[in-house]
């Protein structure tokens, strides 16, 4: 019993000493001007939500929020949602392979139609990446990380996990499960060609389309505004008064 009490006492002393030493390190880092070298001591982000209070290290008024709230959001909501998105991307890949197998097994299906599932899957990969990036940004913002480095680190982690499954899992699946090199070459070529075509469309054609559309809309608005403020061209008949008119004499 005495030994257990001493063990608990030693453990408590170790934890208290560690906590006090961490506080002392933060205080010295602020005094020595090296506070920017540690990500946990960075200035709070502009979008960081918390109750305004005096920081015990800097002594300045800053928003403060318990770290356990952010961790609770991460472990109970963010991580399950990221895993769910990865599973969804994996099932989309399996559906694409299943449709392609059904088409290849049909004798009446033309040969050029075999590539349709791969082309559609490549387009879906780009679309899911675009939607997930916005989702990951909003989810990381909702987690309410204190510093910008923490925000960027958790956002990049979400993106890497999902985009690895979404972009490359089909290649690993074909290489190690199907072990079909012809199918692997076809899948890789389709992914590269479709992704390059989408990028070229975004960089070359889409700006021209948007510019043409905006110019047409500007001309239409200008035409409507000119019609709205255009004065009527019909002349107004004004009666001329004679010199002995009583209205003139009265004036």
Short mmCIF file of the C-alpha atoms (twelve columns), coordinates in Angstrom:
data_MODEL
# 
_entry.id   MODEL 
# 
loop_
_atom_site.group_PDB 
_atom_site.id 
_atom_site.type_symbol 
_atom_site.label_atom_id 
_atom_site.label_alt_id 
_atom_site.label_comp_id 
_atom_site.label_asym_id 
_atom_site.label_seq_id 
_atom_site.Cartn_x 
_atom_site.Cartn_y 
_atom_site.Cartn_z 
_atom_site.pdbx_PDB_model_num 
ATOM 1   C CA . UNK A 1   0.000   0.000  0.000   1 
ATOM 2   C CA . UNK A 2   2.831   2.352  0.866   1 
ATOM 3   C CA . UNK A 3   4.571   1.607  -2.426  1 
ATOM 4   C CA . UNK A 4   1.425   2.319  -4.419  1 
ATOM 5   C CA . UNK A 5   1.006   5.613  -2.616  1 
ATOM 6   C CA . UNK A 6   4.596   6.558  -3.434  1 
ATOM 7   C CA . UNK A 7   4.055   5.635  -7.082  1 
ATOM 8   C CA . UNK A 8   0.977   7.854  -7.290  1 
ATOM 9   C CA . UNK A 9   2.830   10.665 -5.566  1 
ATOM 10  C CA . UNK A 10  5.792   10.360 -7.929  1 
ATOM 11  C CA . UNK A 11  3.527   10.332 -10.962 1 
ATOM 12  C CA . UNK A 12  1.628   13.400 -9.733  1 
ATOM 13  C CA . UNK A 13  4.894   15.235 -9.090  1 
ATOM 14  C CA . UNK A 14  6.146   14.355 -12.561 1 
ATOM 15  C CA . UNK A 15  2.986   15.621 -14.260 1 
ATOM 16  C CA . UNK A 16  2.928   18.827 -12.224 1 
ATOM 17  C CA . UNK A 17  6.606   19.453 -12.913 1 
ATOM 18  C CA . UNK A 18  6.062   18.880 -16.624 1 
ATOM 19  C CA . UNK A 19  3.135   21.293 -16.721 1 
ATOM 20  C CA . UNK A 20  5.013   23.987 -14.787 1 
ATOM 21  C CA . UNK A 21  8.079   23.566 -16.979 1 
ATOM 22  C CA . UNK A 22  5.951   23.962 -20.103 1 
ATOM 23  C CA . UNK A 23  4.501   27.189 -18.747 1 
ATOM 24  C CA . UNK A 24  7.984   28.438 -17.880 1 
ATOM 25  C CA . UNK A 25  9.234   27.617 -21.387 1 
ATOM 26  C CA . UNK A 26  6.377   29.579 -22.921 1 
ATOM 27  C CA . UNK A 27  7.086   32.532 -20.653 1 
ATOM 28  C CA . UNK A 28  10.799  32.515 -21.471 1 
ATOM 29  C CA . UNK A 29  10.083  32.182 -25.190 1 
ATOM 30  C CA . UNK A 30  7.942   35.303 -25.023 1 
ATOM 31  C CA . UNK A 31  10.560  37.225 -23.032 1 
ATOM 32  C CA . UNK A 32  13.428  36.186 -25.319 1 
ATOM 33  C CA . UNK A 33  11.484  36.962 -28.488 1 
ATOM 34  C CA . UNK A 34  11.454  33.373 -29.775 1 
ATOM 35  C CA . UNK A 35  7.735   32.851 -29.381 1 
ATOM 36  C CA . UNK A 36  7.248   32.673 -33.149 1 
ATOM 37  C CA . UNK A 37  9.479   29.599 -33.403 1 
ATOM 38  C CA . UNK A 38  6.831   27.323 -31.874 1 
ATOM 39  C CA . UNK A 39  3.544   26.741 -33.669 1 
ATOM 40  C CA . UNK A 40  1.615   26.435 -30.415 1 
ATOM 41  C CA . UNK A 41  2.727   29.947 -29.461 1 
ATOM 42  C CA . UNK A 42  1.692   31.641 -32.690 1 
ATOM 43  C CA . UNK A 43  -0.836  34.411 -32.774 1 
ATOM 44  C CA . UNK A 44  -4.468  33.253 -32.958 1 
ATOM 45  C CA . UNK A 45  -6.056  33.083 -36.385 1 
ATOM 46  C CA . UNK A 46  -8.500  35.824 -37.378 1 
ATOM 47  C CA . UNK A 47  -11.292 33.211 -37.592 1 
ATOM 48  C CA . UNK A 48  -10.463 31.666 -34.230 1 
ATOM 49  C CA . UNK A 49  -13.530 31.749 -31.983 1 
ATOM 50  C CA . UNK A 50  -13.223 31.993 -28.235 1 
ATOM 51  C CA . UNK A 51  -13.957 33.995 -25.140 1 
ATOM 52  C CA . UNK A 52  -11.751 37.055 -24.777 1 
ATOM 53  C CA . UNK A 53  -9.364  36.773 -21.856 1 
ATOM 54  C CA . UNK A 54  -5.889  37.673 -20.658 1 
ATOM 55  C CA . UNK A 55  -3.224  35.259 -21.874 1 
ATOM 56  C CA . UNK A 56  -1.115  34.005 -18.971 1 
ATOM 57  C CA . UNK A 57  2.089   34.162 -21.050 1 
ATOM 58  C CA . UNK A 58  1.807   37.296 -23.163 1 
ATOM 59  C CA . UNK A 59  -0.483  39.195 -20.817 1 
ATOM 60  C CA . UNK A 60  -2.531  40.430 -23.774 1 
ATOM 61  C CA . UNK A 61  -6.235  40.184 -24.417 1 
ATOM 62  C CA . UNK A 62  -6.767  37.262 -26.803 1 
ATOM 63  C CA . UNK A 63  -9.575  34.832 -27.654 1 
ATOM 64  C CA . UNK A 64  -9.306  31.643 -25.641 1 
ATOM 65  C CA . UNK A 65  -11.012 28.300 -26.101 1 
ATOM 66  C CA . UNK A 66  -10.259 24.985 -24.364 1 
ATOM 67  C CA . UNK A 67  -8.216  22.626 -26.499 1 
ATOM 68  C CA . UNK A 68  -10.378 19.668 -25.527 1 
ATOM 69  C CA . UNK A 69  -13.318 21.139 -27.434 1 
ATOM 70  C CA . UNK A 70  -11.326 21.087 -30.668 1 
ATOM 71  C CA . UNK A 71  -10.105 17.555 -30.000 1 
ATOM 72  C CA . UNK A 72  -13.643 16.427 -29.199 1 
ATOM 73  C CA . UNK A 73  -14.848 17.748 -32.550 1 
ATOM 74  C CA . UNK A 74  -11.950 16.067 -34.324 1 
ATOM 75  C CA . UNK A 75  -12.342 12.602 -32.802 1 
ATOM 76  C CA . UNK A 76  -16.133 12.435 -32.709 1 
ATOM 77  C CA . UNK A 77  -17.092 14.193 -35.950 1 
ATOM 78  C CA . UNK A 78  -14.193 15.008 -38.267 1 
ATOM 79  C CA . UNK A 79  -12.380 11.671 -38.301 1 
ATOM 80  C CA . UNK A 80  -15.573 9.599  -38.836 1 
ATOM 81  C CA . UNK A 81  -16.654 11.923 -41.647 1 
ATOM 82  C CA . UNK A 82  -13.269 11.703 -43.364 1 
ATOM 83  C CA . UNK A 83  -13.318 7.906  -43.103 1 
ATOM 84  C CA . UNK A 84  -16.865 7.878  -44.475 1 
ATOM 85  C CA . UNK A 85  -15.788 9.988  -47.455 1 
ATOM 86  C CA . UNK A 86  -12.879 7.627  -48.109 1 
ATOM 87  C CA . UNK A 87  -15.218 4.624  -48.017 1 
ATOM 88  C CA . UNK A 88  -17.602 6.406  -50.381 1 
ATOM 89  C CA . UNK A 89  -14.778 7.074  -52.843 1 
ATOM 90  C CA . UNK A 90  -13.752 3.421  -52.617 1 
ATOM 91  C CA . UNK A 91  -17.289 2.251  -53.388 1 
ATOM 92  C CA . UNK A 92  -17.500 4.608  -56.366 1 
ATOM 93  C CA . UNK A 93  -14.351 2.948  -57.692 1 
ATOM 94  C CA . UNK A 94  -15.846 -0.527 -57.207 1 
ATOM 95  C CA . UNK A 95  -19.037 0.502  -58.996 1 
ATOM 96  C CA . UNK A 96  -16.980 1.756  -61.931 1 
ATOM 97  C CA . UNK A 97  -15.128 -1.560 -62.164 1 
ATOM 98  C CA . UNK A 98  -18.378 -3.514 -61.888 1 
ATOM 99  C CA . UNK A 99  -20.002 -1.554 -64.716 1 
ATOM 100 C CA . UNK A 100 -16.931 -2.058 -66.888 1 
ATOM 101 C CA . UNK A 101 -17.001 -5.811 -66.241 1 
ATOM 102 C CA . UNK A 102 -20.671 -5.937 -67.185 1 
ATOM 103 C CA . UNK A 103 -19.983 -4.118 -70.435 1 
ATOM 104 C CA . UNK A 104 -17.051 -6.359 -71.301 1 
ATOM 105 C CA . UNK A 105 -19.169 -9.424 -70.615 1 
ATOM 106 C CA . UNK A 106 -21.877 -8.287 -73.017 1 
ATOM 107 C CA . UNK A 107 -21.220 -9.568 -76.565 1 
ATOM 108 C CA . UNK A 108 -23.415 -6.927 -78.219 1 
ATOM 109 C CA . UNK A 109 -21.647 -3.992 -76.581 1 
ATOM 110 C CA . UNK A 110 -19.361 -1.985 -78.910 1 
ATOM 111 C CA . UNK A 111 -15.703 -1.914 -77.953 1 
ATOM 112 C CA . UNK A 112 -15.461 1.861  -77.626 1 
ATOM 113 C CA . UNK A 113 -18.093 1.733  -74.886 1 
ATOM 114 C CA . UNK A 114 -15.719 -0.206 -72.631 1 
ATOM 115 C CA . UNK A 115 -13.915 3.034  -71.782 1 
ATOM 116 C CA . UNK A 116 -17.086 4.873  -70.768 1 
ATOM 117 C CA . UNK A 117 -16.966 3.789  -67.085 1 
ATOM 118 C CA . UNK A 118 -13.302 4.774  -66.812 1 
ATOM 119 C CA . UNK A 119 -13.948 8.161  -68.400 1 
ATOM 120 C CA . UNK A 120 -16.933 8.790  -66.139 1 
ATOM 121 C CA . UNK A 121 -14.931 7.671  -63.104 1 
ATOM 122 C CA . UNK A 122 -12.057 10.014 -64.000 1 
ATOM 123 C CA . UNK A 123 -14.492 12.918 -64.249 1 
ATOM 124 C CA . UNK A 124 -16.052 11.910 -60.925 1 
ATOM 125 C CA . UNK A 125 -12.606 11.876 -59.312 1 
ATOM 126 C CA . UNK A 126 -12.084 15.506 -60.264 1 
ATOM 127 C CA . UNK A 127 -15.582 16.463 -59.134 1 
ATOM 128 C CA . UNK A 128 -15.261 14.668 -55.794 1 
ATOM 129 C CA . UNK A 129 -11.869 16.274 -55.165 1 
ATOM 130 C CA . UNK A 130 -13.309 19.706 -55.806 1 
ATOM 131 C CA . UNK A 131 -16.288 19.134 -53.498 1 
ATOM 132 C CA . UNK A 132 -14.188 17.502 -50.790 1 
ATOM 133 C CA . UNK A 133 -11.672 20.355 -50.686 1 
ATOM 134 C CA . UNK A 134 -14.417 22.783 -49.828 1 
ATOM 135 C CA . UNK A 135 -15.849 20.317 -47.329 1 
ATOM 136 C CA . UNK A 136 -12.444 19.784 -45.684 1 
ATOM 137 C CA . UNK A 137 -11.872 23.518 -45.434 1 
ATOM 138 C CA . UNK A 138 -15.251 24.093 -43.767 1 
ATOM 139 C CA . UNK A 139 -14.771 21.105 -41.473 1 
ATOM 140 C CA . UNK A 140 -11.328 22.278 -40.356 1 
ATOM 141 C CA . UNK A 141 -12.693 25.767 -39.828 1 
ATOM 142 C CA . UNK A 142 -15.460 24.309 -37.673 1 
ATOM 143 C CA . UNK A 143 -12.888 22.501 -35.527 1 
ATOM 144 C CA . UNK A 144 -11.682 25.953 -34.447 1 
ATOM 145 C CA . UNK A 145 -7.907  25.550 -34.419 1 
ATOM 146 C CA . UNK A 146 -6.050  28.320 -32.671 1 
ATOM 147 C CA . UNK A 147 -3.111  28.975 -34.995 1 
ATOM 148 C CA . UNK A 148 -2.772  29.038 -38.750 1 
ATOM 149 C CA . UNK A 149 -0.143  26.293 -38.716 1 
ATOM 150 C CA . UNK A 150 -2.484  23.972 -36.820 1 
ATOM 151 C CA . UNK A 151 -5.292  24.772 -39.241 1 
ATOM 152 C CA . UNK A 152 -3.113  24.080 -42.287 1 
ATOM 153 C CA . UNK A 153 -1.730  20.852 -40.831 1 
ATOM 154 C CA . UNK A 154 -5.140  19.336 -40.107 1 
ATOM 155 C CA . UNK A 155 -6.578  20.502 -43.418 1 
ATOM 156 C CA . UNK A 156 -3.693  18.991 -45.384 1 
ATOM 157 C CA . UNK A 157 -4.060  15.729 -43.457 1 
ATOM 158 C CA . UNK A 158 -7.707  15.482 -44.472 1 
ATOM 159 C CA . UNK A 159 -6.877  16.224 -48.097 1 
ATOM 160 C CA . UNK A 160 -4.011  13.730 -48.302 1 
ATOM 161 C CA . UNK A 161 -6.046  10.880 -46.839 1 
ATOM 162 C CA . UNK A 162 -9.032  11.358 -49.117 1 
ATOM 163 C CA . UNK A 163 -7.222  12.246 -52.328 1 
ATOM 164 C CA . UNK A 164 -4.901  9.267  -51.998 1 
ATOM 165 C CA . UNK A 165 -7.894  6.929  -51.922 1 
ATOM 166 C CA . UNK A 166 -9.812  8.867  -54.537 1 
ATOM 167 C CA . UNK A 167 -6.972  9.357  -57.021 1 
ATOM 168 C CA . UNK A 168 -4.718  6.326  -56.658 1 
ATOM 169 C CA . UNK A 169 -6.677  3.515  -55.025 1 
ATOM 170 C CA . UNK A 170 -7.985  2.315  -58.387 1 
ATOM 171 C CA . UNK A 171 -4.434  1.836  -59.658 1 
ATOM 172 C CA . UNK A 172 -3.379  -0.123 -56.570 1 
ATOM 173 C CA . UNK A 173 -6.566  -2.183 -56.728 1 
ATOM 174 C CA . UNK A 174 -5.987  -3.152 -60.350 1 
ATOM 175 C CA . UNK A 175 -2.293  -3.860 -59.791 1 
ATOM 176 C CA . UNK A 176 -2.614  -6.016 -56.663 1 
ATOM 177 C CA . UNK A 177 -6.159  -7.429 -56.816 1 
ATOM 178 C CA . UNK A 178 -6.912  -7.859 -60.519 1 
ATOM 179 C CA . UNK A 179 -3.231  -8.103 -61.517 1 
ATOM 180 C CA . UNK A 180 -4.154  -7.030 -65.036 1 
ATOM 181 C CA . UNK A 181 -1.433  -4.924 -66.630 1 
ATOM 182 C CA . UNK A 182 -3.495  -4.071 -69.711 1 
ATOM 183 C CA . UNK A 183 -6.316  -2.781 -67.549 1 
ATOM 184 C CA . UNK A 184 -3.798  -0.880 -65.423 1 
ATOM 185 C CA . UNK A 185 -2.311  0.840  -68.472 1 
ATOM 186 C CA . UNK A 186 -5.765  1.702  -69.771 1 
ATOM 187 C CA . UNK A 187 -6.889  3.074  -66.405 1 
ATOM 188 C CA . UNK A 188 -3.735  5.134  -65.960 1 
ATOM 189 C CA . UNK A 189 -3.959  6.569  -69.469 1 
ATOM 190 C CA . UNK A 190 -7.625  7.436  -69.007 1 
ATOM 191 C CA . UNK A 191 -6.997  9.191  -65.698 1 
ATOM 192 C CA . UNK A 192 -4.106  11.217 -67.100 1 
ATOM 193 C CA . UNK A 193 -5.898  12.205 -70.307 1 
ATOM 194 C CA . UNK A 194 -9.166  13.184 -68.630 1 
ATOM 195 C CA . UNK A 195 -7.450  15.145 -65.857 1 
ATOM 196 C CA . UNK A 196 -5.283  16.968 -68.404 1 
ATOM 197 C CA . UNK A 197 -8.315  17.717 -70.568 1 
ATOM 198 C CA . UNK A 198 -10.189 19.157 -67.587 1 
ATOM 199 C CA . UNK A 199 -7.194  21.291 -66.606 1 
ATOM 200 C CA . UNK A 200 -6.808  22.600 -70.156 1 
ATOM 201 C CA . UNK A 201 -10.506 23.436 -70.274 1 
ATOM 202 C CA . UNK A 202 -10.246 25.360 -67.019 1 
ATOM 203 C CA . UNK A 203 -7.121  27.243 -68.027 1 
ATOM 204 C CA . UNK A 204 -7.867  27.962 -71.697 1 
ATOM 205 C CA . UNK A 205 -11.552 27.701 -72.587 1 
ATOM 206 C CA . UNK A 206 -13.347 28.526 -69.357 1 
ATOM 207 C CA . UNK A 207 -11.863 32.058 -69.016 1 
ATOM 208 C CA . UNK A 208 -12.909 32.848 -72.598 1 
ATOM 209 C CA . UNK A 209 -16.426 31.572 -71.965 1 
ATOM 210 C CA . UNK A 210 -16.733 33.584 -68.756 1 
ATOM 211 C CA . UNK A 211 -15.354 36.690 -70.437 1 
ATOM 212 C CA . UNK A 212 -17.805 36.357 -73.328 1 
ATOM 213 C CA . UNK A 213 -20.692 35.798 -70.939 1 
ATOM 214 C CA . UNK A 214 -19.755 38.767 -68.742 1 
ATOM 215 C CA . UNK A 215 -19.390 41.071 -71.762 1 
ATOM 216 C CA . UNK A 216 -22.801 40.023 -73.073 1 
ATOM 217 C CA . UNK A 217 -24.385 40.579 -69.685 1 
ATOM 218 C CA . UNK A 218 -22.749 44.009 -69.418 1 
ATOM 219 C CA . UNK A 219 -24.068 44.999 -72.843 1 
ATOM 220 C CA . UNK A 220 -27.534 43.777 -71.934 1 
ATOM 221 C CA . UNK A 221 -27.544 45.749 -68.681 1 
ATOM 222 C CA . UNK A 222 -26.305 48.848 -70.481 1 
ATOM 223 C CA . UNK A 223 -29.022 48.517 -73.113 1 
ATOM 224 C CA . UNK A 224 -31.730 48.069 -70.495 1 
ATOM 225 C CA . UNK A 225 -30.516 51.033 -68.463 1 
ATOM 226 C CA . UNK A 226 -30.420 53.277 -71.537 1 
ATOM 227 C CA . UNK A 227 -33.993 52.329 -72.409 1 
ATOM 228 C CA . UNK A 228 -35.100 52.939 -68.845 1 
ATOM 229 C CA . UNK A 229 -33.702 56.464 -68.635 1 
ATOM 230 C CA . UNK A 230 -34.441 57.524 -72.197 1 
ATOM 231 C CA . UNK A 231 -36.633 60.672 -72.333 1 
ATOM 232 C CA . UNK A 232 -39.758 60.697 -74.530 1 
ATOM 233 C CA . UNK A 233 -39.124 62.279 -77.935 1 
ATOM 234 C CA . UNK A 234 -42.665 63.576 -78.511 1 
ATOM 235 C CA . UNK A 235 -42.936 67.380 -78.525 1 
ATOM 236 C CA . UNK A 236 -45.211 69.197 -76.083 1 
ATOM 237 C CA . UNK A 237 -47.492 71.966 -77.397 1 
ATOM 238 C CA . UNK A 238 -47.174 75.154 -75.337 1 
ATOM 239 C CA . UNK A 239 -49.831 77.815 -75.710 1 
ATOM 240 C CA . UNK A 240 -48.471 81.288 -76.378 1 
ATOM 241 C CA . UNK A 241 -50.007 84.068 -74.283 1 
ATOM 242 C CA . UNK A 242 -50.867 87.477 -75.681 1 
ATOM 243 C CA . UNK A 243 -49.617 90.711 -74.171 1 
ATOM 244 C CA . UNK A 244 -52.990 91.790 -72.767 1 
ATOM 245 C CA . UNK A 245 -53.640 88.456 -71.083 1 
ATOM 246 C CA . UNK A 246 -54.788 89.066 -67.468 1 
ATOM 247 C CA . UNK A 247 -52.387 86.400 -66.209 1 
ATOM 248 C CA . UNK A 248 -49.453 88.378 -67.592 1 
ATOM 249 C CA . UNK A 249 -50.807 91.668 -66.236 1 
ATOM 250 C CA . UNK A 250 -51.293 90.089 -62.818 1 
ATOM 251 C CA . UNK A 251 -47.729 88.807 -62.812 1 
# 
